[in-house]
Amino acid sequence: MPKTEIVEAKKQEIKKTETETPQLVISASDIEISKINLIQKSSTIEGSVGSFVLDQQHEILEAGETSEVVVVSAVKSWRENIPYESDEMPRIASTEEEKSIIEAESEYGTIEFAEITLLIPKPDKKDVDESVYPYPIGDEHFALGKINVAKDAYRMTYKRLATFSLFNAELPVGHRLWTLKGEVMTKGKYSWFAPSLSITKNSPSDEVKTFISRLTV
């Protein structure tokens, strides 16, 4: 009798395993995130100057347009400040210690930059390509993209996020909506666009907050 009970238990366990739906174990590093570019006069990516383009092909914000976005994450790093026209590949540092090593060895020094991941909601207007906003969260659909910022763009995005976090330690930056836009910067006879993020009084839905917490754990 004891032998029969053991056999039956194994049969039930095998049957249960066969009927279960396999689930992927997903972490934030497994997510593929498209790049966001802000088109400049010198850009090789097609798009109107001053517009934001996702994945080098989808215009998500026209020049002069704004959008309330959700900040998913913002990661600060440093890169070797090699001149733009150089063929050398800049070294990247993710810690202060790595930064110090590069600065001790390099004639160029380093420059701080950040990679900011954003959720951009589908705009409420006609002729929107819904395939650009494939991620449903709550009652909304979003695009997911990341933008690389340095210099003026770093100051007008990452530093604003950091300042907000300093004075609102109990409130994650992703629990408030931020206005994304491109601002015209001028120096002498040169002008260009830089992305900026400005805090709003509005908050994303609870479903969005839950989604962000899953990605940033």
CSV table of C-alpha atoms in Angstrom, one decimal:
chain,number,residue,atom,x,y,z
A,1,MET,CA,0.0,0.0,0.0
A,2,PRO,CA,2.7,2.6,0.8
A,3,LYS,CA,4.4,1.8,-2.5
A,4,THR,CA,1.2,2.4,-4.4
A,5,GLU,CA,0.7,5.8,-2.7
A,6,ILE,CA,4.2,6.9,-3.7
A,7,VAL,CA,3.5,6.0,-7.4
A,8,GLU,CA,0.2,7.8,-7.5
A,9,ALA,CA,1.8,11.0,-6.0
A,10,LYS,CA,4.5,11.0,-8.7
A,11,LYS,CA,1.8,10.5,-11.4
A,12,GLN,CA,-0.1,13.5,-10.1
A,13,GLU,CA,3.1,15.6,-9.9
A,14,ILE,CA,4.0,14.8,-13.5
A,15,LYS,CA,0.5,15.5,-14.7
A,16,LYS,CA,0.5,18.9,-13.0
A,17,THR,CA,3.9,19.8,-14.5
A,18,GLU,CA,2.8,18.9,-18.0
A,19,THR,CA,-0.3,21.2,-17.8
A,20,GLU,CA,1.5,24.3,-16.4
A,21,THR,CA,2.3,27.1,-18.8
A,22,PRO,CA,6.0,27.9,-18.8
A,23,GLN,CA,6.9,31.4,-17.6
A,24,LEU,CA,10.0,33.4,-18.5
A,25,VAL,CA,12.0,34.8,-15.7
A,26,ILE,CA,12.5,38.4,-16.8
A,27,SER,CA,14.8,41.1,-15.3
A,28,ALA,CA,15.3,44.7,-16.3
A,29,SER,CA,18.5,43.8,-18.2
A,30,ASP,CA,16.5,41.5,-20.5
A,31,ILE,CA,14.3,44.3,-21.9
A,32,GLU,CA,15.2,45.6,-25.3
A,33,ILE,CA,14.8,49.4,-25.3
A,34,SER,CA,14.9,51.5,-28.5
A,35,LYS,CA,17.0,54.7,-28.6
A,36,ILE,CA,15.5,58.1,-28.7
A,37,ASN,CA,17.3,60.8,-30.8
A,38,LEU,CA,16.7,64.5,-31.0
A,39,ILE,CA,17.3,65.5,-34.6
A,40,GLN,CA,20.0,68.1,-35.3
A,41,LYS,CA,21.0,69.9,-38.5
A,42,SER,CA,24.0,67.6,-38.7
A,43,SER,CA,22.0,64.4,-38.0
A,44,THR,CA,22.2,61.5,-40.4
A,45,ILE,CA,18.9,60.1,-39.1
A,46,GLU,CA,15.8,61.2,-41.1
A,47,GLY,CA,13.4,63.5,-39.4
A,48,SER,CA,12.6,67.1,-38.9
A,49,VAL,CA,15.2,69.2,-37.1
A,50,GLY,CA,14.1,69.5,-33.4
A,51,SER,CA,11.9,66.4,-33.4
A,52,PHE,CA,12.3,63.3,-31.3
A,53,VAL,CA,12.7,60.1,-33.2
A,54,LEU,CA,12.4,56.6,-31.8
A,55,ASP,CA,14.5,53.7,-33.2
A,56,GLN,CA,15.8,56.0,-35.9
A,57,GLN,CA,12.5,55.9,-37.8
A,58,HIS,CA,9.5,56.9,-35.8
A,59,GLU,CA,8.9,60.6,-35.0
A,60,ILE,CA,7.2,60.6,-31.6
A,61,LEU,CA,7.4,64.4,-31.0
A,62,GLU,CA,7.5,67.1,-33.6
A,63,ALA,CA,9.7,70.1,-33.2
A,64,GLY,CA,8.1,72.4,-30.6
A,65,GLU,CA,5.8,69.7,-29.3
A,66,THR,CA,5.8,68.5,-25.7
A,67,SER,CA,4.7,65.4,-24.0
A,68,GLU,CA,4.2,64.3,-20.4
A,69,VAL,CA,6.4,61.3,-19.9
A,70,VAL,CA,7.3,58.8,-17.2
A,71,VAL,CA,10.9,58.4,-16.1
A,72,VAL,CA,11.6,54.7,-15.7
A,73,SER,CA,15.3,55.0,-14.8
A,74,ALA,CA,18.2,57.3,-15.1
A,75,VAL,CA,21.8,56.0,-14.9
A,76,LYS,CA,24.8,58.3,-14.6
A,77,SER,CA,28.2,57.3,-16.1
A,78,TRP,CA,31.3,59.0,-17.4
A,79,ARG,CA,33.1,58.7,-20.7
A,80,GLU,CA,36.5,59.7,-22.0
A,81,ASN,CA,36.1,63.2,-23.5
A,82,ILE,CA,37.7,62.3,-26.8
A,83,PRO,CA,37.1,64.9,-29.6
A,84,TYR,CA,34.2,64.2,-31.8
A,85,GLU,CA,36.2,63.9,-35.0
A,86,SER,CA,38.6,61.3,-33.5
A,87,ASP,CA,38.5,57.7,-34.5
A,88,GLU,CA,39.3,56.6,-30.9
A,89,MET,CA,36.6,54.9,-28.9
A,90,PRO,CA,36.0,56.6,-25.5
A,91,ARG,CA,36.3,54.5,-22.4
A,92,ILE,CA,33.3,54.3,-20.2
A,93,ALA,CA,33.3,54.5,-16.3
A,94,SER,CA,30.3,53.5,-14.2
A,95,THR,CA,31.9,54.3,-10.8
A,96,GLU,CA,34.0,57.2,-9.4
A,97,GLU,CA,37.0,54.7,-9.1
A,98,GLU,CA,36.8,53.8,-12.8
A,99,LYS,CA,36.5,57.5,-13.6
A,100,SER,CA,39.6,58.3,-11.7
A,101,ILE,CA,41.6,55.6,-13.5
A,102,ILE,CA,40.6,56.9,-16.9
A,103,GLU,CA,41.4,60.5,-15.9
A,104,ALA,CA,44.9,59.4,-14.7
A,105,GLU,CA,45.7,57.8,-18.0
A,106,SER,CA,43.9,60.0,-20.5
A,107,GLU,CA,44.9,63.3,-22.0
A,108,TYR,CA,41.3,64.1,-22.6
A,109,GLY,CA,39.8,63.7,-19.1
A,110,THR,CA,36.2,62.6,-18.7
A,111,ILE,CA,32.7,64.0,-19.1
A,112,GLU,CA,29.6,62.9,-17.3
A,113,PHE,CA,26.5,61.6,-19.1
A,114,ALA,CA,23.4,59.7,-18.4
A,115,GLU,CA,21.1,57.3,-20.1
A,116,ILE,CA,17.4,58.0,-19.2
A,117,THR,CA,14.7,55.5,-20.0
A,118,LEU,CA,11.2,56.9,-20.6
A,119,LEU,CA,7.7,55.8,-21.2
A,120,ILE,CA,6.0,58.0,-23.8
A,121,PRO,CA,2.2,57.8,-23.9
A,122,LYS,CA,0.4,57.5,-27.2
A,123,PRO,CA,-0.8,61.0,-28.1
A,124,ASP,CA,-4.5,61.7,-28.5
A,125,LYS,CA,-4.5,62.9,-32.0
A,126,LYS,CA,-5.3,61.6,-35.5
A,127,ASP,CA,-3.0,59.6,-37.8
A,128,VAL,CA,-1.0,58.1,-34.9
A,129,ASP,CA,0.9,54.9,-35.8
A,130,GLU,CA,-0.3,52.6,-33.0
A,131,SER,CA,2.5,50.2,-33.7
A,132,VAL,CA,4.9,52.7,-32.2
A,133,TYR,CA,3.1,52.5,-28.9
A,134,PRO,CA,2.8,48.7,-28.4
A,135,TYR,CA,2.9,48.5,-24.6
A,136,PRO,CA,-0.5,48.6,-22.8
A,137,ILE,CA,-0.4,49.6,-19.2
A,138,GLY,CA,-3.7,50.3,-17.5
A,139,ASP,CA,-5.9,52.3,-19.9
A,140,GLU,CA,-3.0,53.7,-21.9
A,141,HIS,CA,-0.5,52.6,-24.5
A,142,PHE,CA,3.2,53.5,-24.4
A,143,ALA,CA,6.4,53.6,-26.3
A,144,LEU,CA,9.5,52.7,-24.4
A,145,GLY,CA,12.8,54.4,-25.2
A,146,LYS,CA,16.1,55.6,-23.8
A,147,ILE,CA,18.0,58.8,-24.5
A,148,ASN,CA,21.7,59.5,-24.0
A,149,VAL,CA,22.3,63.0,-22.6
A,150,ALA,CA,25.5,65.0,-21.9
A,151,LYS,CA,26.6,68.6,-21.4
A,152,ASP,CA,23.5,71.0,-21.7
A,153,ALA,CA,21.2,68.0,-22.2
A,154,TYR,CA,22.6,66.4,-19.0
A,155,ARG,CA,22.1,69.6,-17.0
A,156,MET,CA,18.5,70.0,-18.2
A,157,THR,CA,17.5,66.4,-17.7
A,158,TYR,CA,19.5,64.2,-15.3
A,159,LYS,CA,20.5,67.1,-13.0
A,160,ARG,CA,16.8,68.1,-12.7
A,161,LEU,CA,15.9,64.5,-11.8
A,162,ALA,CA,18.7,64.4,-9.2
A,163,THR,CA,17.6,67.7,-7.7
A,164,PHE,CA,14.0,66.5,-7.4
A,165,SER,CA,15.2,63.2,-5.8
A,166,LEU,CA,17.3,65.1,-3.2
A,167,PHE,CA,14.3,67.1,-2.0
A,168,ASN,CA,11.7,64.4,-2.4
A,169,ALA,CA,13.5,61.3,-1.1
A,170,GLU,CA,10.3,59.5,-0.3
A,171,LEU,CA,8.9,60.1,-3.9
A,172,PRO,CA,10.4,58.2,-6.8
A,173,VAL,CA,10.9,60.4,-9.9
A,174,GLY,CA,8.7,57.9,-11.8
A,175,HIS,CA,5.7,58.7,-9.6
A,176,ARG,CA,5.4,62.2,-11.1
A,177,LEU,CA,5.0,63.0,-14.8
A,178,TRP,CA,7.7,65.1,-16.5
A,179,THR,CA,7.4,67.3,-19.6
A,180,LEU,CA,9.7,66.3,-22.3
A,181,LYS,CA,10.6,68.9,-25.0
A,182,GLY,CA,13.5,70.0,-27.2
A,183,GLU,CA,15.0,73.5,-26.4
A,184,VAL,CA,17.0,75.6,-28.7
A,185,MET,CA,20.5,76.3,-27.4
A,186,THR,CA,22.7,79.1,-28.9
A,187,LYS,CA,26.4,79.8,-28.6
A,188,GLY,CA,27.8,82.5,-30.9
A,189,LYS,CA,26.7,81.7,-34.5
A,190,TYR,CA,25.8,78.1,-33.6
A,191,SER,CA,22.5,76.7,-32.5
A,192,TRP,CA,21.2,73.2,-31.7
A,193,PHE,CA,18.5,71.4,-29.8
A,194,ALA,CA,18.8,69.9,-26.4
A,195,PRO,CA,16.3,67.7,-24.6
A,196,SER,CA,14.8,68.9,-21.3
A,197,LEU,CA,12.7,67.4,-18.6
A,198,SER,CA,10.5,69.6,-16.3
A,199,ILE,CA,8.5,68.4,-13.3
A,200,THR,CA,4.7,68.6,-13.4
A,201,LYS,CA,2.1,68.3,-10.7
A,202,ASN,CA,0.5,65.3,-12.4
A,203,SER,CA,1.0,61.6,-11.5
A,204,PRO,CA,1.0,58.5,-13.6
A,205,SER,CA,-1.6,55.7,-13.0
A,206,ASP,CA,-1.2,53.1,-10.3
A,207,GLU,CA,-0.7,50.5,-13.0
A,208,VAL,CA,2.3,52.5,-14.4
A,209,LYS,CA,3.8,52.9,-11.0
A,210,THR,CA,3.6,49.1,-10.5
A,211,PHE,CA,5.2,48.5,-13.9
A,212,ILE,CA,8.1,50.8,-13.0
A,213,SER,CA,8.7,49.1,-9.7
A,214,ARG,CA,8.9,45.7,-11.5
A,215,LEU,CA,11.6,47.1,-13.9
A,216,THR,CA,13.7,48.8,-11.2
A,217,VAL,CA,13.8,46.1,-8.5
